[in-house]
Short mmCIF file of C-alpha atoms in Angstrom, two decimals:
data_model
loop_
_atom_site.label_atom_id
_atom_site.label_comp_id
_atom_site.label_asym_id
_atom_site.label_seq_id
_atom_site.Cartn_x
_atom_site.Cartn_y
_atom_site.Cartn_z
CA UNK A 1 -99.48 194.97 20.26
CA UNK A 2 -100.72 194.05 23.72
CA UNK A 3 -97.97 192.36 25.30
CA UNK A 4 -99.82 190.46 28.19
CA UNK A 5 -102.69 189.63 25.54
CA UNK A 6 -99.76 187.55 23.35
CA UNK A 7 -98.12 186.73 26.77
CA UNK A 8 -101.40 184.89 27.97
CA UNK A 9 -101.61 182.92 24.41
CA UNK A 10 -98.52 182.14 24.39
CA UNK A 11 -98.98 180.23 27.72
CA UNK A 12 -102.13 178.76 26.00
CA UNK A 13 -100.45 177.02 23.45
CA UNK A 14 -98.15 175.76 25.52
CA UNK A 15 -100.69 174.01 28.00
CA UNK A 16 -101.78 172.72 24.63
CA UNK A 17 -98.85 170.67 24.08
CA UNK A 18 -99.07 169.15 27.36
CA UNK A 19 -101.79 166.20 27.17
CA UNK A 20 -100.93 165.48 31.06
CA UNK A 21 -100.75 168.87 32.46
CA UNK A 22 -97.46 171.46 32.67
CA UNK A 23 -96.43 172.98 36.21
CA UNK A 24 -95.97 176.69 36.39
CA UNK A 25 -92.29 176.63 36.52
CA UNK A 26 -92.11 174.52 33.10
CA UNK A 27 -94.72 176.67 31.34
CA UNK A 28 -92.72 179.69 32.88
CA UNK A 29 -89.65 178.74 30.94
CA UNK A 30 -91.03 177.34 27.25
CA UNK A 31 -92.86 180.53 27.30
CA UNK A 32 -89.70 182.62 28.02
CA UNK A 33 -91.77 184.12 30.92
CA UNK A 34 -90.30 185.72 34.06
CA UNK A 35 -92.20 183.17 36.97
CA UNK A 36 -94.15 186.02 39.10
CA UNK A 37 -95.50 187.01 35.15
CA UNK A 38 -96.57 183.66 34.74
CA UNK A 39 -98.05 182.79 37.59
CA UNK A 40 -99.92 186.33 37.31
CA UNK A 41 -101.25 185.14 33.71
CA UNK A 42 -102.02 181.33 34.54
CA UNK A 43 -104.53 182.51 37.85
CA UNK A 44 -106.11 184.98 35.27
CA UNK A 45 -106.85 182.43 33.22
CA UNK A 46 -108.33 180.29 35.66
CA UNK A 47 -110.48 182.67 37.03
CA UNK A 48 -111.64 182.76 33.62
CA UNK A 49 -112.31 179.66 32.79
CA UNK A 50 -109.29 179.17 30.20
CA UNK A 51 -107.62 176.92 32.36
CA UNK A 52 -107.76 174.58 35.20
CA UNK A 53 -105.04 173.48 37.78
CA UNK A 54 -105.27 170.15 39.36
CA UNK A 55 -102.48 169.12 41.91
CA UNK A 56 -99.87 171.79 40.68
CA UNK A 57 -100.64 171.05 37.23
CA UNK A 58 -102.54 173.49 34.46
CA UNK A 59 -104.92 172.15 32.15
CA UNK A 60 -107.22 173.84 29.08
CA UNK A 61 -110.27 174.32 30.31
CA UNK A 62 -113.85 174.82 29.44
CA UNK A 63 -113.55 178.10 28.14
CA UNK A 64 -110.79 176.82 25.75
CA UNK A 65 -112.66 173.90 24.78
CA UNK A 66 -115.75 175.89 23.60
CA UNK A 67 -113.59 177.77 21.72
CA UNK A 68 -111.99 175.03 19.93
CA UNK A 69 -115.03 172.93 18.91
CA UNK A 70 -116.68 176.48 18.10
CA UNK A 71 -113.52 176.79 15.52
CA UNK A 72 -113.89 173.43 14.57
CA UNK A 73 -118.01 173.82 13.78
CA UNK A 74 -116.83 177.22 11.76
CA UNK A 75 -114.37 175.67 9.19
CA UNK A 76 -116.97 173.07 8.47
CA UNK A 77 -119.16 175.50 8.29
CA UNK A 78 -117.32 177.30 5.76
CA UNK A 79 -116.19 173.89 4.26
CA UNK A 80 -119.88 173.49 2.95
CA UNK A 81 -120.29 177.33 2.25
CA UNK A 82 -117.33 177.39 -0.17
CA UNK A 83 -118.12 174.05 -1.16
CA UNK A 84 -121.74 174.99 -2.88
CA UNK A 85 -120.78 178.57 -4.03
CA UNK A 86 -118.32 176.70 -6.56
CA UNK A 87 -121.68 174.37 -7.72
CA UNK A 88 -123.52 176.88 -7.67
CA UNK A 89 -121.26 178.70 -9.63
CA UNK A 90 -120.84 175.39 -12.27
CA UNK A 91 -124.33 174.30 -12.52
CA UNK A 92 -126.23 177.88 -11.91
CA UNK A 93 -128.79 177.39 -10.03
CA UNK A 94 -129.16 178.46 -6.03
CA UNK A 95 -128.15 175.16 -3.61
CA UNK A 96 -129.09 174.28 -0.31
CA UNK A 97 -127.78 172.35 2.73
CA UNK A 98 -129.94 170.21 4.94
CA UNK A 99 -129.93 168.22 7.76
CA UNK A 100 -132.37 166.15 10.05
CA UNK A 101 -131.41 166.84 13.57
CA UNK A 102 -133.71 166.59 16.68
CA UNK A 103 -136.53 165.58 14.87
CA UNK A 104 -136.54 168.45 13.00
CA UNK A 105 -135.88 170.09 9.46
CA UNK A 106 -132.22 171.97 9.57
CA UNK A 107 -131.10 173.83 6.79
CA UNK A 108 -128.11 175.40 7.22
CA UNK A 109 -126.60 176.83 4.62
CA UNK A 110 -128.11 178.51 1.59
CA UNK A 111 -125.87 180.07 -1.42
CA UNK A 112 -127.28 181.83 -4.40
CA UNK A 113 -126.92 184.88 -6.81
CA UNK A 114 -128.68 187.92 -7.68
CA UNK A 115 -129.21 185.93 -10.90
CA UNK A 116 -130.30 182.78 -9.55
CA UNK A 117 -131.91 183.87 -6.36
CA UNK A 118 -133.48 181.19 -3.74
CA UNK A 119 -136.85 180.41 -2.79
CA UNK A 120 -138.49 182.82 -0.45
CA UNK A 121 -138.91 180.90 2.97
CA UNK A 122 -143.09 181.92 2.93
CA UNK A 123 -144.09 178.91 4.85
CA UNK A 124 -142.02 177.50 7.75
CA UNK A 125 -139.49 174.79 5.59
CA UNK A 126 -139.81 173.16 8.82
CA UNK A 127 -143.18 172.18 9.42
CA UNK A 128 -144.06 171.84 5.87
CA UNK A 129 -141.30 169.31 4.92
CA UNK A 130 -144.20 166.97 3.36
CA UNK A 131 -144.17 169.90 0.34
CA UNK A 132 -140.41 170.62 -0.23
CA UNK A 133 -138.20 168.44 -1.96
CA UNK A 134 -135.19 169.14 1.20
CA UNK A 135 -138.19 167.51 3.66
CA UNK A 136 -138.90 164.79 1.51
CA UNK A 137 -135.20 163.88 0.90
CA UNK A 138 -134.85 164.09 4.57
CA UNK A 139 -138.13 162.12 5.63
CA UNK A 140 -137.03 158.96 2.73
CA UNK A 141 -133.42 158.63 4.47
CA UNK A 142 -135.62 158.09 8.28
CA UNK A 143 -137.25 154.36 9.32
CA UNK A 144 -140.56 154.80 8.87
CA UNK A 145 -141.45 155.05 12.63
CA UNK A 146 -138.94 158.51 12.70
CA UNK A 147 -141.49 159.33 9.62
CA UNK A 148 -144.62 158.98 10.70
CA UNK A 149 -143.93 160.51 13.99
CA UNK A 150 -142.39 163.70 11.94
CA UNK A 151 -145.68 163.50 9.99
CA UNK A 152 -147.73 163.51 13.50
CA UNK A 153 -146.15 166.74 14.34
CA UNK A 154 -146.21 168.34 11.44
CA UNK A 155 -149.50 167.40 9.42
CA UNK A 156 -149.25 167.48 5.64
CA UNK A 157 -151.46 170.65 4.54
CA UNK A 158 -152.03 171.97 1.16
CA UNK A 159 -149.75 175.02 -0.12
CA UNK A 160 -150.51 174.44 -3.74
CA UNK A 161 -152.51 173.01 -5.94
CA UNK A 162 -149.94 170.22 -6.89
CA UNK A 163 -149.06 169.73 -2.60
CA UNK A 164 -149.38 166.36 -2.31
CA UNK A 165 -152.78 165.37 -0.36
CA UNK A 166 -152.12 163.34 3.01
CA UNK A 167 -149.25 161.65 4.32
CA UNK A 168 -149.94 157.93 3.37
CA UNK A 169 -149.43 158.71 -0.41
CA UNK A 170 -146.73 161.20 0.50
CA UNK A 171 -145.40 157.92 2.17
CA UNK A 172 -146.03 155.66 -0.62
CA UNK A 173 -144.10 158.06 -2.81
CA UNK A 174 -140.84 157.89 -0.55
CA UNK A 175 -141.07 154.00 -0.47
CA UNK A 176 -140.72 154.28 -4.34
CA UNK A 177 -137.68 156.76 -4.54
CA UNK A 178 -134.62 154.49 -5.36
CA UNK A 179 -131.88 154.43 -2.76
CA UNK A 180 -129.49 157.24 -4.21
CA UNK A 181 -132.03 158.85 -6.42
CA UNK A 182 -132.63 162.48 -6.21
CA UNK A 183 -135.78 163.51 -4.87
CA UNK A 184 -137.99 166.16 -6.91
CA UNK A 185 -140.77 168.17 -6.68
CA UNK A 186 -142.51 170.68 -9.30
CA UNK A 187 -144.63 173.61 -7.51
CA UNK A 188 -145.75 171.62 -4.67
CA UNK A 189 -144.28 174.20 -1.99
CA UNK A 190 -144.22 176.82 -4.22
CA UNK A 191 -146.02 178.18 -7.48
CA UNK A 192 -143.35 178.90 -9.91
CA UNK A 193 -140.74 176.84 -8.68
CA UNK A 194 -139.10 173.07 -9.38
CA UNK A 195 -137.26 171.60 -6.67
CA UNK A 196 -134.64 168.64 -6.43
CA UNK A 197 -133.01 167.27 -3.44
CA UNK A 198 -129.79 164.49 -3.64
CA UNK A 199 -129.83 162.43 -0.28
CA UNK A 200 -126.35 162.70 1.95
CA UNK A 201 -126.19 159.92 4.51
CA UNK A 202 -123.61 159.44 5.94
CA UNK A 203 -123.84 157.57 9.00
CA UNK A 204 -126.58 158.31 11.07
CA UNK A 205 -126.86 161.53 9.82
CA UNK A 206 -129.53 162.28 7.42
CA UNK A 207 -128.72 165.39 5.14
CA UNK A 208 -129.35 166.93 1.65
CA UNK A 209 -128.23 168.96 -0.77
CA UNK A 210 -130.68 170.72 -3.33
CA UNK A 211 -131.19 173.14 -5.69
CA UNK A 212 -134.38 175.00 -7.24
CA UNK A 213 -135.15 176.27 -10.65
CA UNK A 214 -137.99 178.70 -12.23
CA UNK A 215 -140.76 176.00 -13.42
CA UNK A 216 -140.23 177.59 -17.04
CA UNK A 217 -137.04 175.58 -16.65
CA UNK A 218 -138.36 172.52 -15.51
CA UNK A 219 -136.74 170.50 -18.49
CA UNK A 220 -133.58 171.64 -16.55
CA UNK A 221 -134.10 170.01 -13.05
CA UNK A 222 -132.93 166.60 -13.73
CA UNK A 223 -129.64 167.47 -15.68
CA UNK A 224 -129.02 169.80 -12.95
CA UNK A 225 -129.77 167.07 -10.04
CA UNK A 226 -127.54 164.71 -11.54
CA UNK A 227 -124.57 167.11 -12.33
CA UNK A 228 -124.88 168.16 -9.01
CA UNK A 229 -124.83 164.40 -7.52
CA UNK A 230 -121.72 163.67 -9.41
CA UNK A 231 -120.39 167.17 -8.06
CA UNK A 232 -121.58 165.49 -4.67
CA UNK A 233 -119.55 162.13 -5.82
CA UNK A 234 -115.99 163.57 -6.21
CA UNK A 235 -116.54 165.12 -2.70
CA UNK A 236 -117.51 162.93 -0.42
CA UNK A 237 -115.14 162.65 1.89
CA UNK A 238 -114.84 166.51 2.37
CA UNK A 239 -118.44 166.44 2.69
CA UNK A 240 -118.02 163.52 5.46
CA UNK A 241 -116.17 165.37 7.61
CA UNK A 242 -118.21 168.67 7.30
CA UNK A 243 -121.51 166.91 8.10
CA UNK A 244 -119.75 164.81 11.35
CA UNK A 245 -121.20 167.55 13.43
#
């Protein structure tokens, strides 16, 4: 072990505890530390950013900051990761994680099996969220002024024969899709392939969760959607909390 690496933590931790700031001398002796060592170990970690000292007082600083909301953003990272690999596992079929963010399509986590592989990314999910059943649940949890404008960037084009054709019926379908309804769509991104998408607002935040099938087991798709939204159901508040980015 590196002692001064576990001697520097240690005073870490214990400007952690201290809301209001911790002298030298205080941090010195929670920490066990001789007083030149700690004063040594506190200016290193100023310099770097670790810590800041304010009139005689230490303080986390930015450096340890970025480091705790990056911790934070990877546990609910891994929240949703482990989360879908067990529904994936259940229902067997690949899942997906959405969300609307900056005007634009997110997705953010994808989990699937050499058996039940996901759909090849062949055109932009992004800027073709008109043909995808993740865009569509995303565009029919916006005001209509958040979809249009998406729609204005990102033009509905055909990728299939069954893509829908322009954006005011695309429109006029979302109007139509009840409230917690999953949203579905059969080849229109992709020859081949079904799609479902069960809407997760919570919020402001506008997010998804889908899965795909082989169009040979199309008769599947709704049984799936709504095993997965009661999946969805008995997790919500885990779920909350992962998506409170």
């Amino acid at each position: 072990m590196i002692g001064s690496v576990q001697r520097a933590m240690r005073l870490l931790e214990t400007v952690a505890e201290h809301e209001h700031g911790a002298p030298a001398k205080q941090l010195a002796r929670k920490t066990g530390l001789a007083l030149p060592t700690a004063y040594h170990l506190l200016r290193t970690l100023v310099h770097e950013g670790y810590l800041y000292r304010e009139r005689g007082l230490f303080f986390l600083g930015e450096a340890a900051e970025r480091l705790s909301s990056s911790g934070a953003e990877q546990k609910r990272r891994s929240t949703i990761a482990h989360t879908l690999a067990q529904w994936r596992d259940l229902i067997g079929v690949p899942l997906y994680y959405a969300r609307y963010r900056d005007g634009e399509i997110d997705i953010l986590c994808v989990s699937e099996t050499p058996g039940n592989p996901a759909v090849h990314e062949w055109a932009d999910f992004r800027e073709t969220g008109h043909a995808h059943a993740i865009g569509q649940c995303l565009l029919f949890q916006l005001d209509e002024d958040a979809r249009r404008d998406h729609l204005d960037r990102y033009p509905v084009q055909s990728l299939t024969r069954y893509t829908v054709r322009d954006a005011a019926t695309l429109l006029r379908r979302l109007e139509r899709v009840g409230r917690m309804e999953p949203v579905t769509e059969r080849q229109e991104y992709v020859l081949g392939t079904v799609c479902a998408a069960v809407p997760l607002t919570i919020g402001d935040a506008a997010a998804t969760i889908a899965l795909s099938l082989p169009a040979r087991q199309s008769d599947r798709l709704l049984p799936a959607a709504r095993q997965l939204q009661r999946e969805m159901g008995r997790r919500v508040g885990s779920l909350a909390l992962a998506i409170s980015i």
